[in-house]
Each structure stands twice: as C-alpha cells, then as structure tokens.
C-alpha cells in the first residue's frame, strides 16, 4: 500500500511526464486504485495529446464518457491516434459512451483495418453496435464488410437473422434494431450473385426449416 498524498501523486505524474510521456500514461495502469494519478494523466494527455498519440492505450485518457459528452476540442486528435484493439473500438458504440461522430469515425477506421478473419470473431458485437449508432456508421461498415468477404457476408446474415426477433417463434420483433436488420439483410442479399447467391438460398432455406421444426417442438 502506498501512502502518498494527492499532491505527491500529482507531482509523480508530472515528473514522469517530463521524463517520458509514455511512462506517465502507463503509471495509472500500474497503480489502478489511484484516482489522483488517473486524473492527472487525463489532464496531461488532454493538454499534450500529440505527445502520446502513438500509444494506443493513451486514448483512454483522451476519450472518456465526460470528454465525449462535453464534446471537448481535444477530441479531434482521435482522428490521428494510433489504432486500438477492435474491442475498445466497438466500446465506442455502447452504453459506455455517448454517440459522437469523431469516436464513431475512429472506431470504424480501426475496424476497417482488420482482416476479415479477425472481424469474424467480433460479428455479434458489431451487430449489437447498431443499437448505439444513430448516425449510421455501423450500418455502412456492415454493408462494406459484407461486400469485402463472402464468408463475412454469410456470418453477418446468420447473426442478423437471429437478432431480428426476441423469441424463437418470431413474433416479438426487436423494437430497436429488428426493422433495421431486415433492411440491411435485404441490401446485402441484393449484392449477392452467382454461386454466393445460390449458397445463400440453400443455407437459409435449411435455416428456415430448422427454425420451423424448433417452433413445432
């Protein structure tokens, strides 16, 4: 247990920043229970964002629920920030952060940079991100991703179809994204042709049969 005063923690953060901004932004990760250190790191990053924009983790001190809600001018630096993990990018489309065009554009830039093989692991989160995307960035990304890879398109279609309704009998449509999912499924299917379209029809005819059997049982 460290018995430093708040002033001492602030001094430590500032001295660390003078030595190395990289050191300063990693200190709060080392001393996770020190709120004073986290606040001081947030202040330092907001004053000098360019000094740490090459560090993905430092974005946690620039982009906070408060800074997004207040639409602080420093938020514009996010557009040149080093790419973060898909998990963090998708968190900008969640209840953790208010919707904002800058965080949305940054998140989509991160997702677009991922190989299709990586995006496959995040399909459920991508589809659910539609709930927190009033500006339509996620919708556009899904359509782009579906056009980029046939495998991605089919996996997205599977997931979207299973999320249109709350119940297996397909009587309770999701009031937030159900209609949106139907529209996007139709749009993706319009762009399928040849063997991809034939595979889709066979695949989802089978899906429909299984669903009907489940409903009867």
PDB file of C-alpha atoms in Angstrom:
ATOM      1  CA  UNK A   1       0.000   0.000   0.000  1.00  0.00           C
ATOM      2  CA  UNK A   2       1.350   3.446  -0.970  1.00  0.00           C
ATOM      3  CA  UNK A   3       0.746   6.315   1.469  1.00  0.00           C
ATOM      4  CA  UNK A   4       1.486   9.235  -0.857  1.00  0.00           C
ATOM      5  CA  UNK A   5      -0.661  12.344  -0.589  1.00  0.00           C
ATOM      6  CA  UNK A   6      -2.692  13.547  -3.564  1.00  0.00           C
ATOM      7  CA  UNK A   7      -0.136  16.296  -4.186  1.00  0.00           C
ATOM      8  CA  UNK A   8       2.688  13.763  -4.192  1.00  0.00           C
ATOM      9  CA  UNK A   9       0.840  11.588  -6.714  1.00  0.00           C
ATOM     10  CA  UNK A  10       0.309  14.628  -8.950  1.00  0.00           C
ATOM     11  CA  UNK A  11       3.991  15.510  -8.649  1.00  0.00           C
ATOM     12  CA  UNK A  12       4.928  11.942  -9.568  1.00  0.00           C
ATOM     13  CA  UNK A  13       2.712  12.100 -12.650  1.00  0.00           C
ATOM     14  CA  UNK A  14       4.134  15.446 -13.770  1.00  0.00           C
ATOM     15  CA  UNK A  15       7.742  14.431 -13.143  1.00  0.00           C
ATOM     16  CA  UNK A  16       7.129  11.208 -15.072  1.00  0.00           C
ATOM     17  CA  UNK A  17       5.664  13.202 -17.962  1.00  0.00           C
ATOM     18  CA  UNK A  18       8.755  15.417 -18.044  1.00  0.00           C
ATOM     19  CA  UNK A  19      10.951  12.321 -18.182  1.00  0.00           C
ATOM     20  CA  UNK A  20       8.769  10.413 -20.628  1.00  0.00           C
ATOM     21  CA  UNK A  21       5.088  10.905 -21.540  1.00  0.00           C
ATOM     22  CA  UNK A  22       4.975   7.174 -22.256  1.00  0.00           C
ATOM     23  CA  UNK A  23       5.948   6.429 -18.666  1.00  0.00           C
ATOM     24  CA  UNK A  24       3.320   8.843 -17.370  1.00  0.00           C
ATOM     25  CA  UNK A  25       0.415   7.267 -19.268  1.00  0.00           C
ATOM     26  CA  UNK A  26       1.329   3.770 -18.110  1.00  0.00           C
ATOM     27  CA  UNK A  27       1.564   4.696 -14.417  1.00  0.00           C
ATOM     28  CA  UNK A  28      -2.228   4.629 -13.872  1.00  0.00           C
ATOM     29  CA  UNK A  29      -2.283   1.100 -15.299  1.00  0.00           C
ATOM     30  CA  UNK A  30       0.344   0.104 -12.738  1.00  0.00           C
ATOM     31  CA  UNK A  31      -1.405   1.843  -9.821  1.00  0.00           C
ATOM     32  CA  UNK A  32      -5.004   1.145 -10.770  1.00  0.00           C
ATOM     33  CA  UNK A  33      -6.503   2.207  -7.446  1.00  0.00           C
ATOM     34  CA  UNK A  34      -5.009   5.689  -7.538  1.00  0.00           C
ATOM     35  CA  UNK A  35      -7.712   8.036  -8.814  1.00  0.00           C
ATOM     36  CA  UNK A  36      -5.465  11.081  -8.422  1.00  0.00           C
ATOM     37  CA  UNK A  37      -2.890   9.579 -10.760  1.00  0.00           C
ATOM     38  CA  UNK A  38      -5.542   8.757 -13.333  1.00  0.00           C
ATOM     39  CA  UNK A  39      -6.989  12.278 -13.202  1.00  0.00           C
ATOM     40  CA  UNK A  40      -3.565  13.865 -13.584  1.00  0.00           C
ATOM     41  CA  UNK A  41      -2.725  11.608 -16.526  1.00  0.00           C
ATOM     42  CA  UNK A  42      -6.040  12.606 -18.107  1.00  0.00           C
ATOM     43  CA  UNK A  43      -5.189  16.284 -17.645  1.00  0.00           C
ATOM     44  CA  UNK A  44      -1.701  15.878 -19.093  1.00  0.00           C
ATOM     45  CA  UNK A  45      -2.928  13.948 -22.121  1.00  0.00           C
ATOM     46  CA  UNK A  46      -5.674  16.484 -22.814  1.00  0.00           C
ATOM     47  CA  UNK A  47      -3.078  19.286 -22.763  1.00  0.00           C
ATOM     48  CA  UNK A  48      -0.490  17.448 -24.869  1.00  0.00           C
ATOM     49  CA  UNK A  49      -2.313  14.748 -26.883  1.00  0.00           C
ATOM     50  CA  UNK A  50       0.225  14.717 -29.716  1.00  0.00           C
ATOM     51  CA  UNK A  51       2.933  13.582 -27.294  1.00  0.00           C
ATOM     52  CA  UNK A  52       1.228  10.227 -26.756  1.00  0.00           C
ATOM     53  CA  UNK A  53      -0.959   9.747 -29.836  1.00  0.00           C
ATOM     54  CA  UNK A  54       1.355   6.910 -30.904  1.00  0.00           C
ATOM     55  CA  UNK A  55       0.368   4.917 -27.796  1.00  0.00           C
ATOM     56  CA  UNK A  56      -2.958   3.090 -28.271  1.00  0.00           C
ATOM     57  CA  UNK A  57      -3.645   2.804 -24.523  1.00  0.00           C
ATOM     58  CA  UNK A  58      -3.241   6.552 -24.009  1.00  0.00           C
ATOM     59  CA  UNK A  59      -6.535   7.124 -25.785  1.00  0.00           C
ATOM     60  CA  UNK A  60      -8.267   6.065 -22.565  1.00  0.00           C
ATOM     61  CA  UNK A  61      -7.232   9.401 -21.061  1.00  0.00           C
ATOM     62  CA  UNK A  62      -8.398  11.445 -24.043  1.00  0.00           C
ATOM     63  CA  UNK A  63     -11.674   9.675 -24.757  1.00  0.00           C
ATOM     64  CA  UNK A  64     -13.819   9.432 -21.649  1.00  0.00           C
ATOM     65  CA  UNK A  65     -17.580   9.471 -21.239  1.00  0.00           C
ATOM     66  CA  UNK A  66     -17.245  13.025 -19.922  1.00  0.00           C
ATOM     67  CA  UNK A  67     -15.000  14.346 -22.706  1.00  0.00           C
ATOM     68  CA  UNK A  68     -17.284  12.837 -25.347  1.00  0.00           C
ATOM     69  CA  UNK A  69     -20.431  14.216 -23.753  1.00  0.00           C
ATOM     70  CA  UNK A  70     -18.850  17.679 -23.409  1.00  0.00           C
ATOM     71  CA  UNK A  71     -17.507  17.486 -26.981  1.00  0.00           C
ATOM     72  CA  UNK A  72     -14.139  18.892 -25.898  1.00  0.00           C
ATOM     73  CA  UNK A  73     -11.968  20.363 -28.693  1.00  0.00           C
ATOM     74  CA  UNK A  74      -9.112  17.962 -27.876  1.00  0.00           C
ATOM     75  CA  UNK A  75     -11.283  15.085 -29.054  1.00  0.00           C
ATOM     76  CA  UNK A  76     -10.354  15.940 -32.646  1.00  0.00           C
ATOM     77  CA  UNK A  77      -6.908  14.407 -32.014  1.00  0.00           C
ATOM     78  CA  UNK A  78      -8.524  10.977 -32.051  1.00  0.00           C
ATOM     79  CA  UNK A  79      -8.508  11.050 -35.851  1.00  0.00           C
ATOM     80  CA  UNK A  80      -4.703  10.739 -35.944  1.00  0.00           C
ATOM     81  CA  UNK A  81      -4.394   8.383 -32.969  1.00  0.00           C
ATOM     82  CA  UNK A  82      -2.711   5.008 -33.252  1.00  0.00           C
ATOM     83  CA  UNK A  83      -5.222   2.244 -33.911  1.00  0.00           C
ATOM     84  CA  UNK A  84      -6.561   0.456 -30.840  1.00  0.00           C
ATOM     85  CA  UNK A  85      -7.988  -3.039 -30.381  1.00  0.00           C
ATOM     86  CA  UNK A  86     -11.332  -3.929 -32.007  1.00  0.00           C
ATOM     87  CA  UNK A  87     -12.765  -4.445 -28.515  1.00  0.00           C
ATOM     88  CA  UNK A  88     -12.008  -0.864 -27.491  1.00  0.00           C
ATOM     89  CA  UNK A  89     -13.161   0.489 -30.849  1.00  0.00           C
ATOM     90  CA  UNK A  90     -16.507  -1.294 -30.508  1.00  0.00           C
ATOM     91  CA  UNK A  91     -16.926   0.054 -26.974  1.00  0.00           C
ATOM     92  CA  UNK A  92     -17.458   3.493 -28.551  1.00  0.00           C
ATOM     93  CA  UNK A  93     -20.720   2.024 -29.861  1.00  0.00           C
ATOM     94  CA  UNK A  94     -22.041   1.025 -26.447  1.00  0.00           C
ATOM     95  CA  UNK A  95     -23.742   2.429 -23.386  1.00  0.00           C
ATOM     96  CA  UNK A  96     -20.290   3.348 -22.032  1.00  0.00           C
ATOM     97  CA  UNK A  97     -20.027   6.400 -24.317  1.00  0.00           C
ATOM     98  CA  UNK A  98     -22.493   8.884 -25.785  1.00  0.00           C
ATOM     99  CA  UNK A  99     -22.713   8.768 -29.602  1.00  0.00           C
ATOM    100  CA  UNK A 100     -20.225  11.118 -31.259  1.00  0.00           C
ATOM    101  CA  UNK A 101     -19.111  11.426 -34.902  1.00  0.00           C
ATOM    102  CA  UNK A 102     -15.395  11.533 -34.022  1.00  0.00           C
ATOM    103  CA  UNK A 103     -15.357   8.408 -31.866  1.00  0.00           C
ATOM    104  CA  UNK A 104     -17.574   6.677 -34.434  1.00  0.00           C
ATOM    105  CA  UNK A 105     -15.255   7.542 -37.330  1.00  0.00           C
ATOM    106  CA  UNK A 106     -12.201   6.445 -35.368  1.00  0.00           C
ATOM    107  CA  UNK A 107     -13.825   3.148 -34.390  1.00  0.00           C
ATOM    108  CA  UNK A 108     -14.787   2.415 -37.983  1.00  0.00           C
ATOM    109  CA  UNK A 109     -11.243   3.214 -39.139  1.00  0.00           C
ATOM    110  CA  UNK A 110      -9.953   0.630 -36.662  1.00  0.00           C
ATOM    111  CA  UNK A 111     -12.474  -1.986 -37.795  1.00  0.00           C
ATOM    112  CA  UNK A 112     -11.798  -1.389 -41.495  1.00  0.00           C
ATOM    113  CA  UNK A 113      -8.108  -2.048 -40.876  1.00  0.00           C
ATOM    114  CA  UNK A 114      -8.812  -5.547 -39.534  1.00  0.00           C
ATOM    115  CA  UNK A 115      -8.544  -8.628 -41.777  1.00  0.00           C
ATOM    116  CA  UNK A 116     -11.790 -10.462 -42.462  1.00  0.00           C
ATOM    117  CA  UNK A 117     -10.510 -13.398 -40.397  1.00  0.00           C
ATOM    118  CA  UNK A 118     -10.268 -11.124 -37.354  1.00  0.00           C
ATOM    119  CA  UNK A 119     -13.655  -9.468 -37.888  1.00  0.00           C
ATOM    120  CA  UNK A 120     -15.318 -12.889 -37.802  1.00  0.00           C
ATOM    121  CA  UNK A 121     -14.630 -13.050 -34.055  1.00  0.00           C
ATOM    122  CA  UNK A 122     -16.481  -9.774 -33.446  1.00  0.00           C
ATOM    123  CA  UNK A 123     -19.626 -10.251 -35.536  1.00  0.00           C
ATOM    124  CA  UNK A 124     -22.018 -10.448 -32.530  1.00  0.00           C
ATOM    125  CA  UNK A 125     -20.578  -7.224 -31.083  1.00  0.00           C
ATOM    126  CA  UNK A 126     -20.657  -5.490 -34.474  1.00  0.00           C
ATOM    127  CA  UNK A 127     -24.330  -6.331 -34.980  1.00  0.00           C
ATOM    128  CA  UNK A 128     -25.238  -5.229 -31.448  1.00  0.00           C
ATOM    129  CA  UNK A 129     -23.345  -1.962 -32.012  1.00  0.00           C
ATOM    130  CA  UNK A 130     -26.251  -0.951 -34.271  1.00  0.00           C
ATOM    131  CA  UNK A 131     -28.186  -0.186 -31.075  1.00  0.00           C
ATOM    132  CA  UNK A 132     -25.824   2.680 -30.277  1.00  0.00           C
ATOM    133  CA  UNK A 133     -25.280   4.065 -33.765  1.00  0.00           C
ATOM    134  CA  UNK A 134     -27.860   6.769 -34.517  1.00  0.00           C
ATOM    135  CA  UNK A 135     -25.573   8.249 -37.197  1.00  0.00           C
ATOM    136  CA  UNK A 136     -25.392   5.093 -39.328  1.00  0.00           C
ATOM    137  CA  UNK A 137     -21.643   4.424 -39.239  1.00  0.00           C
ATOM    138  CA  UNK A 138     -22.022   0.793 -38.175  1.00  0.00           C
ATOM    139  CA  UNK A 139     -24.654   0.144 -40.844  1.00  0.00           C
ATOM    140  CA  UNK A 140     -22.319   1.418 -43.542  1.00  0.00           C
ATOM    141  CA  UNK A 141     -19.463  -0.648 -42.151  1.00  0.00           C
ATOM    142  CA  UNK A 142     -21.517  -3.851 -42.124  1.00  0.00           C
ATOM    143  CA  UNK A 143     -22.513  -3.346 -45.755  1.00  0.00           C
ATOM    144  CA  UNK A 144     -18.879  -2.646 -46.657  1.00  0.00           C
ATOM    145  CA  UNK A 145     -17.633  -5.712 -44.753  1.00  0.00           C
ATOM    146  CA  UNK A 146     -20.269  -7.947 -46.351  1.00  0.00           C
ATOM    147  CA  UNK A 147     -19.117  -6.812 -49.781  1.00  0.00           C
ATOM    148  CA  UNK A 148     -15.498  -7.421 -48.878  1.00  0.00           C
ATOM    149  CA  UNK A 149     -15.823 -11.100 -47.978  1.00  0.00           C
ATOM    150  CA  UNK A 150     -18.394 -13.762 -48.836  1.00  0.00           C
ATOM    151  CA  UNK A 151     -17.642 -15.547 -45.569  1.00  0.00           C
ATOM    152  CA  UNK A 152     -18.193 -12.330 -43.614  1.00  0.00           C
ATOM    153  CA  UNK A 153     -21.416 -11.696 -45.519  1.00  0.00           C
ATOM    154  CA  UNK A 154     -22.852 -15.105 -44.634  1.00  0.00           C
ATOM    155  CA  UNK A 155     -21.815 -14.894 -40.984  1.00  0.00           C
ATOM    156  CA  UNK A 156     -23.300 -11.408 -40.710  1.00  0.00           C
ATOM    157  CA  UNK A 157     -26.535 -12.601 -42.311  1.00  0.00           C
ATOM    158  CA  UNK A 158     -26.759 -15.513 -39.881  1.00  0.00           C
ATOM    159  CA  UNK A 159     -26.270 -13.259 -36.883  1.00  0.00           C
ATOM    160  CA  UNK A 160     -28.611 -10.538 -38.096  1.00  0.00           C
ATOM    161  CA  UNK A 161     -31.377 -13.022 -38.846  1.00  0.00           C
ATOM    162  CA  UNK A 162     -31.158 -14.439 -35.328  1.00  0.00           C
ATOM    163  CA  UNK A 163     -31.409 -10.954 -33.796  1.00  0.00           C
ATOM    164  CA  UNK A 164     -34.472  -9.630 -35.625  1.00  0.00           C
ATOM    165  CA  UNK A 165     -36.803 -11.178 -33.052  1.00  0.00           C
ATOM    166  CA  UNK A 166     -36.565 -11.684 -29.313  1.00  0.00           C
ATOM    167  CA  UNK A 167     -38.318 -15.061 -29.401  1.00  0.00           C
ATOM    168  CA  UNK A 168     -37.871 -18.295 -31.357  1.00  0.00           C
ATOM    169  CA  UNK A 169     -41.426 -18.074 -32.719  1.00  0.00           C
ATOM    170  CA  UNK A 170     -40.528 -14.784 -34.454  1.00  0.00           C
ATOM    171  CA  UNK A 171     -43.486 -12.887 -33.018  1.00  0.00           C
ATOM    172  CA  UNK A 172     -41.656 -10.283 -30.898  1.00  0.00           C
ATOM    173  CA  UNK A 173     -39.532  -8.119 -33.170  1.00  0.00           C
ATOM    174  CA  UNK A 174     -36.644  -6.264 -31.552  1.00  0.00           C
ATOM    175  CA  UNK A 175     -38.036  -2.745 -31.288  1.00  0.00           C
ATOM    176  CA  UNK A 176     -34.624  -1.101 -31.581  1.00  0.00           C
ATOM    177  CA  UNK A 177     -32.856  -2.918 -34.416  1.00  0.00           C
ATOM    178  CA  UNK A 178     -35.301  -5.511 -35.800  1.00  0.00           C
ATOM    179  CA  UNK A 179     -36.522  -3.455 -38.759  1.00  0.00           C
ATOM    180  CA  UNK A 180     -33.033  -2.109 -39.404  1.00  0.00           C
ATOM    181  CA  UNK A 181     -31.656  -5.651 -39.577  1.00  0.00           C
ATOM    182  CA  UNK A 182     -34.326  -6.677 -42.081  1.00  0.00           C
ATOM    183  CA  UNK A 183     -33.442  -3.722 -44.305  1.00  0.00           C
ATOM    184  CA  UNK A 184     -29.732  -4.498 -44.134  1.00  0.00           C
ATOM    185  CA  UNK A 185     -30.258  -8.193 -44.853  1.00  0.00           C
ATOM    186  CA  UNK A 186     -32.204  -7.232 -47.968  1.00  0.00           C
ATOM    187  CA  UNK A 187     -29.441  -4.831 -49.024  1.00  0.00           C
ATOM    188  CA  UNK A 188     -26.694  -7.433 -48.566  1.00  0.00           C
ATOM    189  CA  UNK A 189     -28.684 -10.049 -50.468  1.00  0.00           C
ATOM    190  CA  UNK A 190     -29.110  -7.659 -53.397  1.00  0.00           C
ATOM    191  CA  UNK A 191     -25.350  -7.676 -53.831  1.00  0.00           C
ATOM    192  CA  UNK A 192     -25.055 -11.472 -53.838  1.00  0.00           C
ATOM    193  CA  UNK A 193     -24.850 -13.185 -57.203  1.00  0.00           C
ATOM    194  CA  UNK A 194     -23.817 -16.437 -58.825  1.00  0.00           C
ATOM    195  CA  UNK A 195     -22.523 -19.144 -56.511  1.00  0.00           C
ATOM    196  CA  UNK A 196     -22.702 -16.819 -53.490  1.00  0.00           C
ATOM    197  CA  UNK A 197     -26.426 -16.269 -54.049  1.00  0.00           C
ATOM    198  CA  UNK A 198     -27.081 -19.984 -54.611  1.00  0.00           C
ATOM    199  CA  UNK A 199     -25.213 -20.862 -51.432  1.00  0.00           C
ATOM    200  CA  UNK A 200     -27.160 -18.231 -49.502  1.00  0.00           C
ATOM    201  CA  UNK A 201     -30.522 -19.593 -50.690  1.00  0.00           C
ATOM    202  CA  UNK A 202     -29.621 -23.184 -49.789  1.00  0.00           C
ATOM    203  CA  UNK A 203     -28.184 -22.144 -46.454  1.00  0.00           C
ATOM    204  CA  UNK A 204     -31.155 -20.105 -45.300  1.00  0.00           C
ATOM    205  CA  UNK A 205     -33.776 -22.464 -46.652  1.00  0.00           C
ATOM    206  CA  UNK A 206     -32.178 -25.006 -44.329  1.00  0.00           C
ATOM    207  CA  UNK A 207     -32.145 -22.399 -41.546  1.00  0.00           C
ATOM    208  CA  UNK A 208     -35.862 -21.783 -42.091  1.00  0.00           C
ATOM    209  CA  UNK A 209     -36.652 -25.498 -41.921  1.00  0.00           C
ATOM    210  CA  UNK A 210     -34.723 -25.882 -38.669  1.00  0.00           C
ATOM    211  CA  UNK A 211     -36.485 -22.845 -37.202  1.00  0.00           C
ATOM    212  CA  UNK A 212     -39.895 -24.245 -38.136  1.00  0.00           C
ATOM    213  CA  UNK A 213     -39.071 -27.585 -36.541  1.00  0.00           C
ATOM    214  CA  UNK A 214     -37.922 -25.829 -33.359  1.00  0.00           C
ATOM    215  CA  UNK A 215     -41.175 -23.891 -33.255  1.00  0.00           C
ATOM    216  CA  UNK A 216     -43.244 -27.060 -33.594  1.00  0.00           C
ATOM    217  CA  UNK A 217     -41.256 -28.868 -30.899  1.00  0.00           C
TER     218      UNK A 217
END
